Coordinates of C-alpha atoms and ligand atoms in Angstrom, one line a residue:
X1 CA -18.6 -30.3 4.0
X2 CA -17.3 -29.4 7.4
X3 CA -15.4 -32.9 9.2
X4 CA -11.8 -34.8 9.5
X5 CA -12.0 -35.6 5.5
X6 CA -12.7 -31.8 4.6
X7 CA -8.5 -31.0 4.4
X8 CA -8.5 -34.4 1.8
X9 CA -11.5 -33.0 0.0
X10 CA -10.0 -29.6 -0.1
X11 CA -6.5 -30.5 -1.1
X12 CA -8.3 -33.1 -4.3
X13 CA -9.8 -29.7 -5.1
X14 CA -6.6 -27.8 -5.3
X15 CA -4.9 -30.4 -7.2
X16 CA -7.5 -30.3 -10.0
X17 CA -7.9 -26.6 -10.4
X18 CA -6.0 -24.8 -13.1
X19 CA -6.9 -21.8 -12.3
X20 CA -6.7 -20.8 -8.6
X21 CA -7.7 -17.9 -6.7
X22 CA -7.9 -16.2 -3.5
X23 CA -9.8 -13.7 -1.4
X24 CA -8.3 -12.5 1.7
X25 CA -9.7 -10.5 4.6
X26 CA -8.1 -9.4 7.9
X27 CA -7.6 -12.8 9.2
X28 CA -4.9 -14.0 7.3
X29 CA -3.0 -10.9 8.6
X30 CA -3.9 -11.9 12.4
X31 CA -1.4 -14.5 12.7
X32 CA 1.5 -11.4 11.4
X33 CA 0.3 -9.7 14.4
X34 CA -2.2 -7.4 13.2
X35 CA -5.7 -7.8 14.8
X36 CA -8.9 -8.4 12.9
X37 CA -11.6 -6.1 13.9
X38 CA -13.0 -9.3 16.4
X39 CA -9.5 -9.9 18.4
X40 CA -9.6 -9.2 21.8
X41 CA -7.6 -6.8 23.0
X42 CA -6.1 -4.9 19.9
X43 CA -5.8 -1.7 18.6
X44 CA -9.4 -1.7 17.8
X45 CA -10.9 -1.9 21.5
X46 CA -9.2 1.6 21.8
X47 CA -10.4 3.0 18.6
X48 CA -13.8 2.1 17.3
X49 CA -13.0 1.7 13.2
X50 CA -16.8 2.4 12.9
X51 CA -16.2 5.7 14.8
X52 CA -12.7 6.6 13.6
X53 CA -12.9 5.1 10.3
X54 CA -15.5 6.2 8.2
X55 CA -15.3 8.5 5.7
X56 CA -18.1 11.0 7.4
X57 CA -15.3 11.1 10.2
X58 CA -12.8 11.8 8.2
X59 CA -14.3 14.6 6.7
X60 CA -15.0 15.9 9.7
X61 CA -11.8 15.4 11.6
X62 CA -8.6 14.6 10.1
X63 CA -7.2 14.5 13.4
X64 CA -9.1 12.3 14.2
X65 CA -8.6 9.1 11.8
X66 CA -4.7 10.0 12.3
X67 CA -4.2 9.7 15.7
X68 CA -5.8 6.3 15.2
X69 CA -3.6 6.1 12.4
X70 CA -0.8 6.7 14.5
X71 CA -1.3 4.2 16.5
X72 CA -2.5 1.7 13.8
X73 CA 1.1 2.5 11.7
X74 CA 3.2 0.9 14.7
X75 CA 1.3 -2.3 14.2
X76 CA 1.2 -2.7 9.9
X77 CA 4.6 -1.2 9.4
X78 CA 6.6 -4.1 11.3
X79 CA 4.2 -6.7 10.7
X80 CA 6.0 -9.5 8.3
X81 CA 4.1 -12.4 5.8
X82 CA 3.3 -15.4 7.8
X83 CA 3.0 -18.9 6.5
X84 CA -0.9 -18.0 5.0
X85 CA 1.4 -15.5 2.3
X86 CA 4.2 -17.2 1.5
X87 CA 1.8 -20.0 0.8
X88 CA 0.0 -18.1 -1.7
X89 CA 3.3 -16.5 -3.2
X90 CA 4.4 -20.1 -3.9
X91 CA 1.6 -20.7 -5.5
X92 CA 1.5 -17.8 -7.8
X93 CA 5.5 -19.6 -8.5
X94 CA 3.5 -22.9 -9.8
X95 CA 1.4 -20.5 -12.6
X96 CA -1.6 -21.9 -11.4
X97 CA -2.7 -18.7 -8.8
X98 CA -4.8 -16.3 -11.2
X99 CA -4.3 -13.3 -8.4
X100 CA -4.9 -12.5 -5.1
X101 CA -8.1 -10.2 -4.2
X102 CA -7.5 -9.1 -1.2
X103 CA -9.8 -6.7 1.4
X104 CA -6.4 -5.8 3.5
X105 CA -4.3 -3.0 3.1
X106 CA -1.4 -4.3 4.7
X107 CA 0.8 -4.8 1.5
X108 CA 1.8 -8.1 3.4
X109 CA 1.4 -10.1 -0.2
X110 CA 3.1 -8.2 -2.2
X111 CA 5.8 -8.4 0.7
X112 CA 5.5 -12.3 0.5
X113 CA 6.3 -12.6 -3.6
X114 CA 2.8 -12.1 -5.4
X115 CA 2.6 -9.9 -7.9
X116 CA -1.1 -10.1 -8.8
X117 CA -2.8 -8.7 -5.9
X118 CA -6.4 -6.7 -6.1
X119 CA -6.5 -4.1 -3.5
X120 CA -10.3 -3.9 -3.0
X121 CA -10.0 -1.1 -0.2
X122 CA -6.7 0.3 -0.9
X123 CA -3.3 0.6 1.2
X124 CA -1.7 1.9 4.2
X125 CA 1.5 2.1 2.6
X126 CA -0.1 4.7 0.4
X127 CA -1.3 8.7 0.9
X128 CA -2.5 11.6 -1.5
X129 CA -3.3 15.3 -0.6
X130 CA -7.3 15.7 -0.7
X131 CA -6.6 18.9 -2.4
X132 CA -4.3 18.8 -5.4
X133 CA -4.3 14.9 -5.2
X134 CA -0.7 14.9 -5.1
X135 CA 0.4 11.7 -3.8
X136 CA 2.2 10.9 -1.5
X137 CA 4.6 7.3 0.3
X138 CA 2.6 5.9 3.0
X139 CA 5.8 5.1 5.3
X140 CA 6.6 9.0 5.1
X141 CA 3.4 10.4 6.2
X142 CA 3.4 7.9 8.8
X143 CA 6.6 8.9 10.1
X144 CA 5.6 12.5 10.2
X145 CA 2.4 11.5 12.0
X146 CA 4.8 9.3 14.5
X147 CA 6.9 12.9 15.2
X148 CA 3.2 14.9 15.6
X149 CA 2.1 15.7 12.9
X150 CA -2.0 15.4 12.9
X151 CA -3.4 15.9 10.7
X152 CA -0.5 15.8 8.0
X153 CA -0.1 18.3 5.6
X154 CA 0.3 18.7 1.6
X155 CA 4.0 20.0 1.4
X156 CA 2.8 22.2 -1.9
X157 CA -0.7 23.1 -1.0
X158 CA -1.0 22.6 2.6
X159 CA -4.3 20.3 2.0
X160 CA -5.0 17.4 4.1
X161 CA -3.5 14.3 3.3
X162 CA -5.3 11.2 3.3
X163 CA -4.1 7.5 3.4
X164 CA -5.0 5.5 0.4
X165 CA -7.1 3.0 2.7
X166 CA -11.2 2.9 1.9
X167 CA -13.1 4.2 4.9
X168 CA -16.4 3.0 6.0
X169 CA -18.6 4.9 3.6
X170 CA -16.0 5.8 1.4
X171 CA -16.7 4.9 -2.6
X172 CA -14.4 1.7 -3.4
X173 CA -11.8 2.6 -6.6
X174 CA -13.6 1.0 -9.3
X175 CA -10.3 -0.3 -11.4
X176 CA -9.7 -3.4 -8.7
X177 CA -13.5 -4.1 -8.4
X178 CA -13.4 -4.8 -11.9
X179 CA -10.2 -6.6 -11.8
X180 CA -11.8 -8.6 -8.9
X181 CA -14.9 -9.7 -10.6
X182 CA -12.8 -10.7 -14.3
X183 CA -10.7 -13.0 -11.5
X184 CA -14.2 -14.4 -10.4
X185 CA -15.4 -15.1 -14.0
X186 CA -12.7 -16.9 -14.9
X187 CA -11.0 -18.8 -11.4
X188 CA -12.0 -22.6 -11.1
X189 CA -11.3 -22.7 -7.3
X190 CA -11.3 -19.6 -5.3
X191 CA -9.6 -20.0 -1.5
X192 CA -11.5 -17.6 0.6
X193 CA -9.2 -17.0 4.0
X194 CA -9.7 -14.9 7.3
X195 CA -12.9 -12.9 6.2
X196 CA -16.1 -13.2 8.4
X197 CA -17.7 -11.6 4.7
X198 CA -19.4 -9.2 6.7
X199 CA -18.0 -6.0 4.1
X200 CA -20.0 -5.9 0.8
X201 CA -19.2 -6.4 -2.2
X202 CA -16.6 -7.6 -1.7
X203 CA -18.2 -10.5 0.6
X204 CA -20.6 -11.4 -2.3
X205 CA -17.3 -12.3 -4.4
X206 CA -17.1 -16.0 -3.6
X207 CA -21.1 -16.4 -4.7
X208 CA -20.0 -14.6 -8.1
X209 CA -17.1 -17.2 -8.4
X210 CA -19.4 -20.1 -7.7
X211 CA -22.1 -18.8 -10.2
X212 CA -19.2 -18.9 -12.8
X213 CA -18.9 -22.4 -12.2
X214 CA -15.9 -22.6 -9.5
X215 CA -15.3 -24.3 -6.5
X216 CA -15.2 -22.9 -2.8
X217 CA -12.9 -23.5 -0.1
X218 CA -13.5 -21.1 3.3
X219 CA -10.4 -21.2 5.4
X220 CA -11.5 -19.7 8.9
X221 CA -11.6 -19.3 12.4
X222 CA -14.7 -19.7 12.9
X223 CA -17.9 -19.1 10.7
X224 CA -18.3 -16.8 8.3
X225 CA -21.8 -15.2 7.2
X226 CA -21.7 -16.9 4.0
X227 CA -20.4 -20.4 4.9
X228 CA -23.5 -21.9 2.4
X229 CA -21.6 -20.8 -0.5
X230 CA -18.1 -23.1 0.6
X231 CA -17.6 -26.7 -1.2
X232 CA -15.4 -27.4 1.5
X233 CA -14.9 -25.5 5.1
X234 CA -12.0 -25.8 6.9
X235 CA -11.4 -24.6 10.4
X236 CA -8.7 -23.0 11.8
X237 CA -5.8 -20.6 11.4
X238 CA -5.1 -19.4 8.1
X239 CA -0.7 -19.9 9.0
X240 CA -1.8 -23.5 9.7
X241 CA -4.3 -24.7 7.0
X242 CA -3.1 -23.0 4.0
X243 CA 0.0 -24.4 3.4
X244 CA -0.9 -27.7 4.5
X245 CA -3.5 -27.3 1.4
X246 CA -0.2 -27.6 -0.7
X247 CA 1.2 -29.8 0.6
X248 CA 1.7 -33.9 0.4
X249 CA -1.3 -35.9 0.9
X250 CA -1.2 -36.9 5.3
Ligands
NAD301 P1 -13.1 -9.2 9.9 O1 -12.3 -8.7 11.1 O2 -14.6 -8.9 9.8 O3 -13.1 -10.8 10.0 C1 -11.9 -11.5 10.1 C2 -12.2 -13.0 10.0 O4 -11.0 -13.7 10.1 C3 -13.1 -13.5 11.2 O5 -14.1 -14.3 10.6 C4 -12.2 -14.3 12.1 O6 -12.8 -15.4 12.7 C5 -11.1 -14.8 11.1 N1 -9.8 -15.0 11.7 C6 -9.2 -14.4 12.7 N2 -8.0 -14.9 12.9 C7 -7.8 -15.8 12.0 C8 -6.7 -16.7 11.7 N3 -5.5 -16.7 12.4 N4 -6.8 -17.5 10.6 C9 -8.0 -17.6 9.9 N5 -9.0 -16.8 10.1 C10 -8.9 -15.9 11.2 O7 -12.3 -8.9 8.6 P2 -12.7 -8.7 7.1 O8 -13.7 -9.8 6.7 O9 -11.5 -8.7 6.3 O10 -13.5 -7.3 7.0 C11 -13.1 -6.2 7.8 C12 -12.5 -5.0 7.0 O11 -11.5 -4.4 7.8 C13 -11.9 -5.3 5.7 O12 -11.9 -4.3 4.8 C14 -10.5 -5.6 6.2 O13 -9.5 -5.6 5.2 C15 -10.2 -4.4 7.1 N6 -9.1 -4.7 8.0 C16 -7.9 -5.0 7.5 C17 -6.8 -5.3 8.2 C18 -5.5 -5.6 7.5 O14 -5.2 -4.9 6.5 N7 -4.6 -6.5 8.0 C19 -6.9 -5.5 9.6 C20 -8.2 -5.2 10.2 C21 -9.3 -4.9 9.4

């Protein structure tokens, strides 16, 4: 349902589930101040993702995906948990929040308090050498990148060293799809927040929930490409609507 009573409906919903989850895309991020790939005016008007984030590119051109990533590091590394997170970190408090999956790799839940989150395409704060996989701390390699250094360099085998963020054509690590799809199987309500579920699979997710039986709230924007699969749909920003789903009846 989609009008004034969809907040009541959603919030009955909540306070019947016992087993609660959530899948997150860029959107619930947008209100720390780090753009979606639809904001106007962002990083991502400068730097195509689907030209300097694939893996093809990559390949390719270091260079090229870190001096995006360069600029891309100023915006994640200061960005702080709005509302949307703390929300959810609350919730996982109540033992009634199965995990987060989520399709950022901004580390901003873990940063608000949860503990169960499914990193579907990886994370920024993360980095390994292509070469002898030797891994390596996001914020470091981002701070040599900041002082020049593209593409960064293994320090033991001088291979290329890649962030630990999926790239466009990149295979997904298989552990946290099959984390993802046990939280589906077994969640009674699944919040899906600030994705356009656009990206597969991880956009076919809340179908797999609902064929399990659950519930589906879509907290967004606007619509998404699967709004048939939401019980309830509830417009507007993730900061706003998701803890208002917690909280007193209005
Ligand atoms: P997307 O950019 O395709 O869609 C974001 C959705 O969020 C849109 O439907 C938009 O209407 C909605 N939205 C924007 N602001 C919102 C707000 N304040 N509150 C609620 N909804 C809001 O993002 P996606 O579906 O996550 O897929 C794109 C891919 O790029 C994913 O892998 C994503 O994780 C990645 N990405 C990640 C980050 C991050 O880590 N923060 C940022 C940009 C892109």
């Amino acid at each position: 349902m989609r009008d004034e009573n969809a907040l009541e409906q959603a919030k009955k919903l909540v306070a019947a589930a016992k087993k609660i989850s959530a899948l997150t895309g860029a959107g619930i991020s947008v209100d720390s101040g780090i753009p979606d790939f639809r904001s106007e005016g962002g990083i991502w008007e400068r730097f195509d993702p689907y030209e300097y984030g694939t893996y093809d590119s990559f390949l390719n051109d270091p260079s090229k995906f870190w001096t995006m990533g360069r600029e891309l590091a100023k915006v994640m590394l200061k960005a702080k948990p709005n509302p949307a997170h703390i929300a959810l970190a609350e919730l996982e408090q109540t033992g009634k929040l199965l995990g987060v999956i989520t399709q950022n790799i901004d580390n901003l839940h873990q940063a608000a308090g949860n503990t169960n989150v499914v990193e579907l395409h990886g994370s920024y704060l993360r980095a390994h050498c292509m070469e002898c996989k030797t891994d390596y701390v996001g914020e470091e390699v981002h701070q040599r990148v900041a002082d020049g250094e593209i593409p960064p360099r293994c320090e033991k085998c001088g291979g290329v060293l890649k962030s630990e963020a999926v790239l466009f054509g990149e295979p997904m690590p298989e552990g946290p799809m099959a984390r993802a799809v046990d939280i589906c199987n077994d969640t009674d309500l699944m919040l899906v927040i600030g994705t356009s579920l656009s990206v597969y699979p991880a956009a076919f997710l809340p179908q797999l929930a609902k064929n399990s039986g659950a519930k589906v709230i879509l907290i967004n924007l606007e619509g998404a490409n699967r709004d048939d699969v939401a019980d309830v749909i509830l417009m507007g920003k993730a900061s706003d609507v998701v803890p208002r789903l917690f909280g007193s009846s209005e």
